[in-house]
mmCIF file of C-alpha atoms and ligand atoms in Angstrom:
data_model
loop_
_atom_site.group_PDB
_atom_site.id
_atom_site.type_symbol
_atom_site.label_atom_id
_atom_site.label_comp_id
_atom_site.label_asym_id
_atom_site.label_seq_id
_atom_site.Cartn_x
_atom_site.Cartn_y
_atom_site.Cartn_z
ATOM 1 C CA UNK A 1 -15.323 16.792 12.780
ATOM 2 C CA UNK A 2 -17.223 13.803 14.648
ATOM 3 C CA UNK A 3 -14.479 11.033 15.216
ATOM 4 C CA UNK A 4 -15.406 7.608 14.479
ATOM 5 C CA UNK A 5 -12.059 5.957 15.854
ATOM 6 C CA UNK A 6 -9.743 7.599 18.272
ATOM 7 C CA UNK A 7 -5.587 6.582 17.647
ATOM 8 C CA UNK A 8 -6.273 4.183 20.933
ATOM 9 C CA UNK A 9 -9.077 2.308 19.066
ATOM 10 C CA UNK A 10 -7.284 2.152 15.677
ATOM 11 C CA UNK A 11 -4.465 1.225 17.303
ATOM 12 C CA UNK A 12 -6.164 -2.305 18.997
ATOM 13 C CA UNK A 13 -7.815 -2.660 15.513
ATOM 14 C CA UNK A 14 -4.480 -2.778 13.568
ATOM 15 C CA UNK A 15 -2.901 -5.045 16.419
ATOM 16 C CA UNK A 16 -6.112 -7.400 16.399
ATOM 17 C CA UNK A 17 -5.273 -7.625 12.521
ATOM 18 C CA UNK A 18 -1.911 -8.468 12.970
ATOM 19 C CA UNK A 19 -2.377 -11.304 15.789
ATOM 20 C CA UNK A 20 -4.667 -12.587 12.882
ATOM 21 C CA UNK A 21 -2.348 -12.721 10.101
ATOM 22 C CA UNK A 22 0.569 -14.118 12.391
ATOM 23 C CA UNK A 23 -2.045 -16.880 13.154
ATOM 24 C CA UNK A 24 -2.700 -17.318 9.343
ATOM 25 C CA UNK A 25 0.738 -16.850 7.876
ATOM 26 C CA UNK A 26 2.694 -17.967 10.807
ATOM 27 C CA UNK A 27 6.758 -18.070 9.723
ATOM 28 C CA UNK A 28 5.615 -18.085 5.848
ATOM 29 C CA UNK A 29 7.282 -15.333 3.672
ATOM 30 C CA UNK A 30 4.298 -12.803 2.648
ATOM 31 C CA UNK A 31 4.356 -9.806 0.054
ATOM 32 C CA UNK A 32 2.014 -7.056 1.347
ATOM 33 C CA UNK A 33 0.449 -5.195 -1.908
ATOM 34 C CA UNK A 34 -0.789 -1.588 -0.705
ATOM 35 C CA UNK A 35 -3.091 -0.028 -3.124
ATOM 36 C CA UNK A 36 -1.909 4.183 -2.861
ATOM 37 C CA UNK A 37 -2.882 6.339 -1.473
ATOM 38 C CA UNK A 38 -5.058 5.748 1.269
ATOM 39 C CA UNK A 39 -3.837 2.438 2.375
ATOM 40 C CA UNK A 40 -0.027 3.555 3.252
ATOM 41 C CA UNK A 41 -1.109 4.918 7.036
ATOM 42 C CA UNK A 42 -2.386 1.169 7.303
ATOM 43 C CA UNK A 43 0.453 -0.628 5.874
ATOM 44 C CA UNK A 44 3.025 1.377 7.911
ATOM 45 C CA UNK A 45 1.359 0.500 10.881
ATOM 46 C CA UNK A 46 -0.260 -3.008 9.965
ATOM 47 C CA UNK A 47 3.499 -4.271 8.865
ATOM 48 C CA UNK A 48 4.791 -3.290 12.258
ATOM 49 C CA UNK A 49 2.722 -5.731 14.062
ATOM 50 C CA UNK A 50 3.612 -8.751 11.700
ATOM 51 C CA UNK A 51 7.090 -10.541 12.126
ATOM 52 C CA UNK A 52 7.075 -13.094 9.174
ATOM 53 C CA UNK A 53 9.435 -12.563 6.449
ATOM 54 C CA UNK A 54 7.478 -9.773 4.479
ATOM 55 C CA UNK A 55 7.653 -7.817 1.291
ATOM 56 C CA UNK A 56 5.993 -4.723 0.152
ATOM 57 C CA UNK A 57 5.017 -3.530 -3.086
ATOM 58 C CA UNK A 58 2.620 -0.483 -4.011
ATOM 59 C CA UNK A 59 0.244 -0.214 -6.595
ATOM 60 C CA UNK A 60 -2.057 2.512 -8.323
ATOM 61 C CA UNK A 61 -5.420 2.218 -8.724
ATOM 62 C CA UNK A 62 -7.258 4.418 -11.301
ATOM 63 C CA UNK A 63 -10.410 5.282 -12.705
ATOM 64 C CA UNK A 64 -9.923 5.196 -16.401
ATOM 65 C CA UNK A 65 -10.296 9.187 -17.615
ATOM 66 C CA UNK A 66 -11.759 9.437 -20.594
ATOM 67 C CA UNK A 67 -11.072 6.007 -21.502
ATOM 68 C CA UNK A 68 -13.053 2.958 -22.926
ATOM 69 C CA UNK A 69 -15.947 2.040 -19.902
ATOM 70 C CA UNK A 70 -16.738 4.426 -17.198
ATOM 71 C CA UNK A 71 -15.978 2.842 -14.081
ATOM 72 C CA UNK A 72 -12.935 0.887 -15.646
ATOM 73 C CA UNK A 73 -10.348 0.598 -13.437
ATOM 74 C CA UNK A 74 -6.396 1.114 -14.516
ATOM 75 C CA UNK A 75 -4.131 -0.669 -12.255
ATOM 76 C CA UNK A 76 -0.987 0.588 -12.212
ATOM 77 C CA UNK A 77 2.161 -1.420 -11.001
ATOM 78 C CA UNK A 78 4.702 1.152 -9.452
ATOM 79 C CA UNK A 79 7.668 -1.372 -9.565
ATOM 80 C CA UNK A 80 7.423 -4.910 -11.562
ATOM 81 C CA UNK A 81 5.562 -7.156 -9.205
ATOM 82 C CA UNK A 82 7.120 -10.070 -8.223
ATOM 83 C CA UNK A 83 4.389 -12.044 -6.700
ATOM 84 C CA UNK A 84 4.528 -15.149 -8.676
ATOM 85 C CA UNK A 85 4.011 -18.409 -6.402
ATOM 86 C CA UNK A 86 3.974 -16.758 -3.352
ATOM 87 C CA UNK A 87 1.374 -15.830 -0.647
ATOM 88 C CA UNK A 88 0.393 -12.082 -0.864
ATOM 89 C CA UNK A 89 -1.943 -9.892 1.232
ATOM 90 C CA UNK A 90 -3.823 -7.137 -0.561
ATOM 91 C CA UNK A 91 -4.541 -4.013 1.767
ATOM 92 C CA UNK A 92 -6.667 -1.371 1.242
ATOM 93 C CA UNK A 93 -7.911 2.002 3.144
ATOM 94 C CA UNK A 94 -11.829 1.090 2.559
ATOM 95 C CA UNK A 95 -14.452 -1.062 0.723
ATOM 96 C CA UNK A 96 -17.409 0.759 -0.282
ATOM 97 C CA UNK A 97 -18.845 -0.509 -3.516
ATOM 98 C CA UNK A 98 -15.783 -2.789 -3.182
ATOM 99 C CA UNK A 99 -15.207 -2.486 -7.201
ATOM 100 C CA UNK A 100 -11.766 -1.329 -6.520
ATOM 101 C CA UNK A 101 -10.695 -4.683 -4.808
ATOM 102 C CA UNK A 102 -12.340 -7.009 -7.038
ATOM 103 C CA UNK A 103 -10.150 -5.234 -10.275
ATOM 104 C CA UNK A 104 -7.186 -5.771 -8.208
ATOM 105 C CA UNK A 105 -7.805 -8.634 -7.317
ATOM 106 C CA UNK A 106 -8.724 -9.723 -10.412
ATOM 107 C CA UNK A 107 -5.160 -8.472 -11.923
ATOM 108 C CA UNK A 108 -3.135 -9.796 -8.678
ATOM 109 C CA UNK A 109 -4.434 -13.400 -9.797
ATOM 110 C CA UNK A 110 -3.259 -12.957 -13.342
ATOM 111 C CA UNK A 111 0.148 -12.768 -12.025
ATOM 112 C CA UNK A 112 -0.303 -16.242 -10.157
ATOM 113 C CA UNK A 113 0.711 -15.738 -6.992
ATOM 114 C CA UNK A 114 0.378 -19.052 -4.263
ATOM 115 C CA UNK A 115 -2.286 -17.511 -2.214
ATOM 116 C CA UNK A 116 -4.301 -14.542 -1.998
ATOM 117 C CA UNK A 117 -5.836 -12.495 0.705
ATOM 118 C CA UNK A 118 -7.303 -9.139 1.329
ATOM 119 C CA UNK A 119 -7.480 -7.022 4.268
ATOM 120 C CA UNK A 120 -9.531 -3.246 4.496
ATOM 121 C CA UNK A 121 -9.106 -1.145 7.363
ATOM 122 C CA UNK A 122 -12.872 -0.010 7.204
ATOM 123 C CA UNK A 123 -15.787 -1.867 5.269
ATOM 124 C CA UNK A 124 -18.861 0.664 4.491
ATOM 125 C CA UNK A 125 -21.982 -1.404 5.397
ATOM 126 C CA UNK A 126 -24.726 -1.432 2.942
ATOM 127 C CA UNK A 127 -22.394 0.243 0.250
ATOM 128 C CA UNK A 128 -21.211 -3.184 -1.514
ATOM 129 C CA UNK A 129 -22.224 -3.797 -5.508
ATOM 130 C CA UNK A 130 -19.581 -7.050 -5.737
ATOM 131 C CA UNK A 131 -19.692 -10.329 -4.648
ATOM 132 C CA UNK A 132 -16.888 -10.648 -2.946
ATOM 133 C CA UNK A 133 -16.195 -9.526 0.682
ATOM 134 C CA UNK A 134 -12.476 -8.820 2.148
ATOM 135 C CA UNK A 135 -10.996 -11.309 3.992
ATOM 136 C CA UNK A 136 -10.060 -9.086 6.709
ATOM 137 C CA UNK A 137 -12.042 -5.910 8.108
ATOM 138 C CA UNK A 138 -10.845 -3.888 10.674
ATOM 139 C CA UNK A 139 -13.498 -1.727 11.021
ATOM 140 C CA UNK A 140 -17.156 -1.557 9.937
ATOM 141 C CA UNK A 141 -18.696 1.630 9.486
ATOM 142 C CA UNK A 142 -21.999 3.260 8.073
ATOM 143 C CA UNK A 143 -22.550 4.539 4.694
ATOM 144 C CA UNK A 144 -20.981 7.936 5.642
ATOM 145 C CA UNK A 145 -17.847 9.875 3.973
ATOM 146 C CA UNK A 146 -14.815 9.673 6.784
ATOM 147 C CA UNK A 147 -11.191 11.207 6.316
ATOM 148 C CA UNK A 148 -8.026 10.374 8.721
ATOM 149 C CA UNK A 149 -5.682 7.571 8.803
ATOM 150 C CA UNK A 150 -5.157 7.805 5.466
ATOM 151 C CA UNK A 151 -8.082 8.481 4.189
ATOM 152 C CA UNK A 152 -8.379 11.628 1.827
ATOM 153 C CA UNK A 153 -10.981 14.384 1.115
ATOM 154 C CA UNK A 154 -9.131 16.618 -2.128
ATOM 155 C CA UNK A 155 -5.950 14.612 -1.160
ATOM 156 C CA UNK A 156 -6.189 16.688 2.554
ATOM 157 C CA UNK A 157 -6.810 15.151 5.841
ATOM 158 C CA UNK A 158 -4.480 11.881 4.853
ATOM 159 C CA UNK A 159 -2.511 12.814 8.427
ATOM 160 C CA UNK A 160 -5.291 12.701 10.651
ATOM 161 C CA UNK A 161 -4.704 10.064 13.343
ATOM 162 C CA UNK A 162 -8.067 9.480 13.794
ATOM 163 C CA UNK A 163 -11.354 8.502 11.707
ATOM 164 C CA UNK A 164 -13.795 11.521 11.596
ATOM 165 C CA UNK A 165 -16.921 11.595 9.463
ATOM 166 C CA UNK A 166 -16.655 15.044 6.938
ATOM 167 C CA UNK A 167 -20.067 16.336 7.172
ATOM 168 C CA UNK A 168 -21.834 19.163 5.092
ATOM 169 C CA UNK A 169 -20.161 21.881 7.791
ATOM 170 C CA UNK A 170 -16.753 20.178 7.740
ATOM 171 C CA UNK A 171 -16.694 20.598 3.501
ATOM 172 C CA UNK A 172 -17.667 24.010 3.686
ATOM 173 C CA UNK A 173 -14.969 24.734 5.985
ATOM 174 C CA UNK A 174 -12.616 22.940 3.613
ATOM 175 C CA UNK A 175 -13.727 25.358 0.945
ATOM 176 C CA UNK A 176 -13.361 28.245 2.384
ATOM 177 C CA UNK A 177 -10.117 27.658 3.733
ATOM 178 C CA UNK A 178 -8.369 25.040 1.301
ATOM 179 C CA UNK A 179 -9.456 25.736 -2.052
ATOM 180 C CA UNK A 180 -6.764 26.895 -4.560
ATOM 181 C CA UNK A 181 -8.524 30.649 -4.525
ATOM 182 C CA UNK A 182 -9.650 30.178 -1.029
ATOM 183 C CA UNK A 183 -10.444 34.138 0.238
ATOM 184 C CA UNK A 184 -9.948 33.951 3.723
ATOM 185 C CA UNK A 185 -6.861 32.299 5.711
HETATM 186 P P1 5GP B 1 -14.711 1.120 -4.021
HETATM 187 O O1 5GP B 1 -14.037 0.726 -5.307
HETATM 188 O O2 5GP B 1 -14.774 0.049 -2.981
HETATM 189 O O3 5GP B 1 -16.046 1.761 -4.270
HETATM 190 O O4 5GP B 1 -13.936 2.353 -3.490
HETATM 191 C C1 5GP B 1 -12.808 2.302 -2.776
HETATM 192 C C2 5GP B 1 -12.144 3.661 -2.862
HETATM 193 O O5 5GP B 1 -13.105 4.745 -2.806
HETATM 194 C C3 5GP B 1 -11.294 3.839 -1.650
HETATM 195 O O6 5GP B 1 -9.995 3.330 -1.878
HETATM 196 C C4 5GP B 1 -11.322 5.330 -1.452
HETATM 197 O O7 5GP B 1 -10.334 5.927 -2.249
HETATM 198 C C5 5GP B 1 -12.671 5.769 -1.963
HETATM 199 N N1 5GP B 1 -13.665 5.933 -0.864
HETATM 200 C C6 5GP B 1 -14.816 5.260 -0.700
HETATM 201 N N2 5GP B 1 -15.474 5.665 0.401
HETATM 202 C C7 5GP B 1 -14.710 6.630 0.965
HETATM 203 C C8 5GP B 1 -14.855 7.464 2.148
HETATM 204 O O8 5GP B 1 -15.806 7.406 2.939
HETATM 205 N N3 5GP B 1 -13.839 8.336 2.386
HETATM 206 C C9 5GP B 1 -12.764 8.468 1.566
HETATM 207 N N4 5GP B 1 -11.850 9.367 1.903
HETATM 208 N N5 5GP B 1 -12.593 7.700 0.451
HETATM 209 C C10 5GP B 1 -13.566 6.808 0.152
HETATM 210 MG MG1 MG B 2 -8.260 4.500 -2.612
#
Protein backbone atom coordinates (compact mmCIF):
# COMPACT_ATOMS: atom_id res chain seq x y z
CA UNK A 1 0.00 0.00 0.00
CA UNK A 2 1.45 3.67 -0.68
CA UNK A 3 1.60 5.39 2.86
CA UNK A 4 0.41 8.80 3.10
CA UNK A 5 1.51 9.38 6.88
CA UNK A 6 4.10 7.37 8.64
CA UNK A 7 3.30 6.83 12.85
CA UNK A 8 6.23 9.71 13.20
CA UNK A 9 4.15 12.17 11.09
CA UNK A 10 0.75 11.28 12.63
CA UNK A 11 2.21 11.39 15.69
CA UNK A 12 3.41 15.48 15.37
CA UNK A 13 -0.07 15.92 13.74
CA UNK A 14 -2.05 14.65 16.80
CA UNK A 15 0.44 16.59 19.21
CA UNK A 16 0.13 19.87 16.98
CA UNK A 17 -3.75 19.31 17.62
CA UNK A 18 -3.46 19.01 21.09
CA UNK A 19 -1.05 22.17 21.76
CA UNK A 20 -4.09 23.77 19.88
CA UNK A 21 -6.88 22.75 21.94
CA UNK A 22 -4.84 23.35 25.28
CA UNK A 23 -4.44 26.91 23.80
CA UNK A 24 -8.27 27.06 23.11
CA UNK A 25 -9.69 25.27 26.10
CA UNK A 26 -6.96 26.02 28.48
CA UNK A 27 -8.09 24.59 32.28
CA UNK A 28 -11.92 24.50 30.99
CA UNK A 29 -13.71 21.10 31.51
CA UNK A 30 -14.34 19.62 27.80
CA UNK A 31 -16.50 16.48 26.70
CA UNK A 32 -14.81 14.88 23.65
CA UNK A 33 -17.76 13.26 21.37
CA UNK A 34 -16.05 10.47 19.07
CA UNK A 35 -18.21 9.49 16.24
CA UNK A 36 -17.38 5.20 15.96
CA UNK A 37 -15.69 3.70 14.40
CA UNK A 38 -13.04 5.34 12.70
CA UNK A 39 -12.41 8.15 15.02
CA UNK A 40 -11.43 5.93 18.28
CA UNK A 41 -7.48 5.50 17.02
CA UNK A 42 -7.73 9.47 17.09
CA UNK A 43 -9.42 9.99 20.28
CA UNK A 44 -7.15 7.51 22.15
CA UNK A 45 -4.31 9.27 21.04
CA UNK A 46 -5.69 12.97 20.64
CA UNK A 47 -6.99 12.73 24.54
CA UNK A 48 -3.51 11.81 25.62
CA UNK A 49 -2.04 15.02 24.59
CA UNK A 50 -4.81 17.23 26.31
CA UNK A 51 -4.67 17.77 30.20
CA UNK A 52 -7.95 19.78 30.88
CA UNK A 53 -10.60 18.14 32.76
CA UNK A 54 -12.14 15.95 29.88
CA UNK A 55 -15.03 13.66 29.21
CA UNK A 56 -15.71 11.20 26.54
CA UNK A 57 -18.74 10.01 25.04
CA UNK A 58 -19.21 7.86 21.71
CA UNK A 59 -21.71 8.09 19.24
CA UNK A 60 -23.02 6.11 16.07
CA UNK A 61 -23.42 7.48 12.98
CA UNK A 62 -25.65 5.73 10.37
CA UNK A 63 -26.89 5.81 7.03
CA UNK A 64 -30.56 5.26 7.31
CA UNK A 65 -31.21 1.51 5.55
CA UNK A 66 -34.11 1.40 3.93
CA UNK A 67 -35.49 4.24 5.67
CA UNK A 68 -37.30 7.58 4.75
CA UNK A 69 -34.41 9.80 2.51
CA UNK A 70 -31.39 8.19 1.12
CA UNK A 71 -28.53 9.80 2.54
CA UNK A 72 -30.38 10.39 5.97
CA UNK A 73 -28.26 10.07 8.62
CA UNK A 74 -29.30 8.10 12.10
CA UNK A 75 -27.33 9.28 14.96
CA UNK A 76 -27.15 7.05 17.50
CA UNK A 77 -26.26 8.00 21.20
CA UNK A 78 -24.39 4.94 22.82
CA UNK A 79 -24.88 6.27 26.44
CA UNK A 80 -27.35 9.40 27.29
CA UNK A 81 -25.31 12.42 26.42
CA UNK A 82 -24.76 14.73 28.92
CA UNK A 83 -23.50 17.69 27.10
CA UNK A 84 -25.88 20.29 28.16
CA UNK A 85 -24.08 23.79 28.90
CA UNK A 86 -20.83 22.65 28.48
CA UNK A 87 -18.00 23.02 25.88
CA UNK A 88 -17.68 19.83 23.69
CA UNK A 89 -15.28 18.85 20.87
CA UNK A 90 -16.65 16.69 18.08
CA UNK A 91 -13.91 14.32 16.49
CA UNK A 92 -14.04 12.52 13.57
CA UNK A 93 -11.67 10.04 11.38
CA UNK A 94 -12.34 12.14 7.97
CA UNK A 95 -14.43 14.81 6.12
CA UNK A 96 -15.14 13.99 2.67
CA UNK A 97 -18.51 15.25 1.56
CA UNK A 98 -18.52 16.37 5.23
CA UNK A 99 -22.47 15.38 5.44
CA UNK A 100 -21.67 13.22 8.33
CA UNK A 101 -20.45 16.20 10.55
CA UNK A 102 -22.96 18.64 9.66
CA UNK A 103 -25.94 15.83 10.94
CA UNK A 104 -24.00 15.59 14.03
CA UNK A 105 -23.51 18.58 14.45
CA UNK A 106 -26.72 19.52 13.78
CA UNK A 107 -28.08 16.95 16.63
CA UNK A 108 -25.07 17.90 19.16
CA UNK A 109 -26.66 21.56 19.08
CA UNK A 110 -30.12 20.30 19.84
CA UNK A 111 -28.83 19.13 23.05
CA UNK A 112 -27.46 22.76 23.90
CA UNK A 113 -24.26 22.35 24.86
CA UNK A 114 -22.01 25.90 25.82
CA UNK A 115 -19.75 25.63 22.91
CA UNK A 116 -19.10 23.57 20.03
CA UNK A 117 -16.12 22.53 18.06
CA UNK A 118 -15.02 19.98 15.59
CA UNK A 119 -11.82 18.44 14.88
CA UNK A 120 -11.05 15.65 11.69
CA UNK A 121 -7.92 13.91 11.55
CA UNK A 122 -7.88 14.12 7.62
CA UNK A 123 -10.02 16.59 5.39
CA UNK A 124 -10.41 15.18 1.61
CA UNK A 125 -9.77 18.28 -0.58
CA UNK A 126 -12.18 18.93 -3.29
CA UNK A 127 -14.64 16.23 -1.81
CA UNK A 128 -16.87 18.80 0.35
CA UNK A 129 -20.90 19.20 -0.62
CA UNK A 130 -21.61 21.31 2.94
CA UNK A 131 -20.98 24.54 3.99
CA UNK A 132 -19.37 24.10 6.84
CA UNK A 133 -15.63 23.28 7.32
CA UNK A 134 -14.12 21.55 10.66
CA UNK A 135 -12.65 23.60 12.99
CA UNK A 136 -9.66 21.55 13.28
CA UNK A 137 -7.81 19.45 10.43
CA UNK A 138 -5.00 17.48 11.02
CA UNK A 139 -4.33 16.41 7.82
CA UNK A 140 -5.35 17.36 4.27
CA UNK A 141 -5.33 14.86 1.72
CA UNK A 142 -6.47 14.28 -2.01
CA UNK A 143 -9.64 12.85 -3.15
CA UNK A 144 -8.24 9.27 -2.76
CA UNK A 145 -9.66 6.18 -0.55
CA UNK A 146 -6.93 5.70 2.52
CA UNK A 147 -7.22 2.98 5.39
CA UNK A 148 -4.99 2.98 8.78
CA UNK A 149 -5.32 4.81 11.93
CA UNK A 150 -8.59 3.99 12.16
CA UNK A 151 -9.74 4.19 9.11
CA UNK A 152 -11.63 1.06 7.64
CA UNK A 153 -11.93 -0.72 4.23
CA UNK A 154 -14.85 -3.84 5.04
CA UNK A 155 -14.20 -2.93 8.76
CA UNK A 156 -10.23 -4.31 8.04
CA UNK A 157 -7.19 -2.25 8.16
CA UNK A 158 -8.64 -0.12 11.39
CA UNK A 159 -4.99 -1.20 13.14
CA UNK A 160 -2.78 0.13 10.69
CA UNK A 161 -0.49 2.73 12.27
CA UNK A 162 -0.09 4.48 9.33
CA UNK A 163 -2.25 6.24 6.45
CA UNK A 164 -1.92 4.24 3.14
CA UNK A 165 -3.99 4.96 0.05
CA UNK A 166 -6.01 1.34 -1.00
CA UNK A 167 -5.57 1.32 -4.63
CA UNK A 168 -7.22 -0.97 -7.35
CA UNK A 169 -4.18 -3.73 -6.54
CA UNK A 170 -4.51 -3.31 -2.77
CA UNK A 171 -8.65 -4.26 -3.09
CA UNK A 172 -7.98 -7.09 -5.14
CA UNK A 173 -5.63 -8.38 -2.71
CA UNK A 174 -8.25 -7.81 -0.03
CA UNK A 175 -10.55 -10.03 -2.04
CA UNK A 176 -8.72 -12.66 -2.58
CA UNK A 177 -7.50 -13.04 0.74
CA UNK A 178 -10.29 -11.51 3.12
CA UNK A 179 -13.50 -12.21 1.68
CA UNK A 180 -15.85 -14.53 3.68
CA UNK A 181 -15.28 -17.42 0.77
CA UNK A 182 -11.87 -16.16 0.07
CA UNK A 183 -10.06 -19.42 -1.94
CA UNK A 184 -6.64 -18.97 -1.21
CA UNK A 185 -4.93 -18.22 2.36
P1 LIG B 1 -18.82 12.26 4.88
O1 LIG B 1 -20.16 12.23 5.57
O2 LIG B 1 -17.94 13.41 5.24
O3 LIG B 1 -18.96 12.08 3.39
O4 LIG B 1 -18.13 10.91 5.22
C1 LIG B 1 -17.44 10.67 6.34
C2 LIG B 1 -17.35 9.17 6.51
O5 LIG B 1 -17.13 8.49 5.24
C3 LIG B 1 -16.13 8.87 7.31
O6 LIG B 1 -16.44 8.87 8.69
C4 LIG B 1 -15.73 7.51 6.80
O7 LIG B 1 -16.44 6.52 7.48
C5 LIG B 1 -16.16 7.50 5.35
N1 LIG B 1 -15.04 7.82 4.43
C6 LIG B 1 -14.96 8.86 3.58
N2 LIG B 1 -13.80 8.85 2.89
C7 LIG B 1 -13.12 7.76 3.31
C8 LIG B 1 -11.83 7.18 2.96
O8 LIG B 1 -11.04 7.66 2.13
N3 LIG B 1 -11.48 6.05 3.64
C9 LIG B 1 -12.29 5.46 4.56
N4 LIG B 1 -11.84 4.36 5.14
N5 LIG B 1 -13.50 5.98 4.92
C10 LIG B 1 -13.91 7.10 4.28
MG1 LIG C 1 -17.02 7.10 9.89
Amino acid sequence: MKILFDQDVIRQGIEQLGSNLRREYGQNPITVVAIMTGSIVMLADLVRCLDMPLRISLIRASSYRGGVTSGDLHVEELERLDIQGRDVLLIDDIFDTGKTLVEVTKHLSSLQPRSLKTAVFLNKQGTSQVAMEPDYSVFKIPNEFVVGYGLDYDDFYRNLPFVAVMEQADLEEHSRRLEPNAQSR
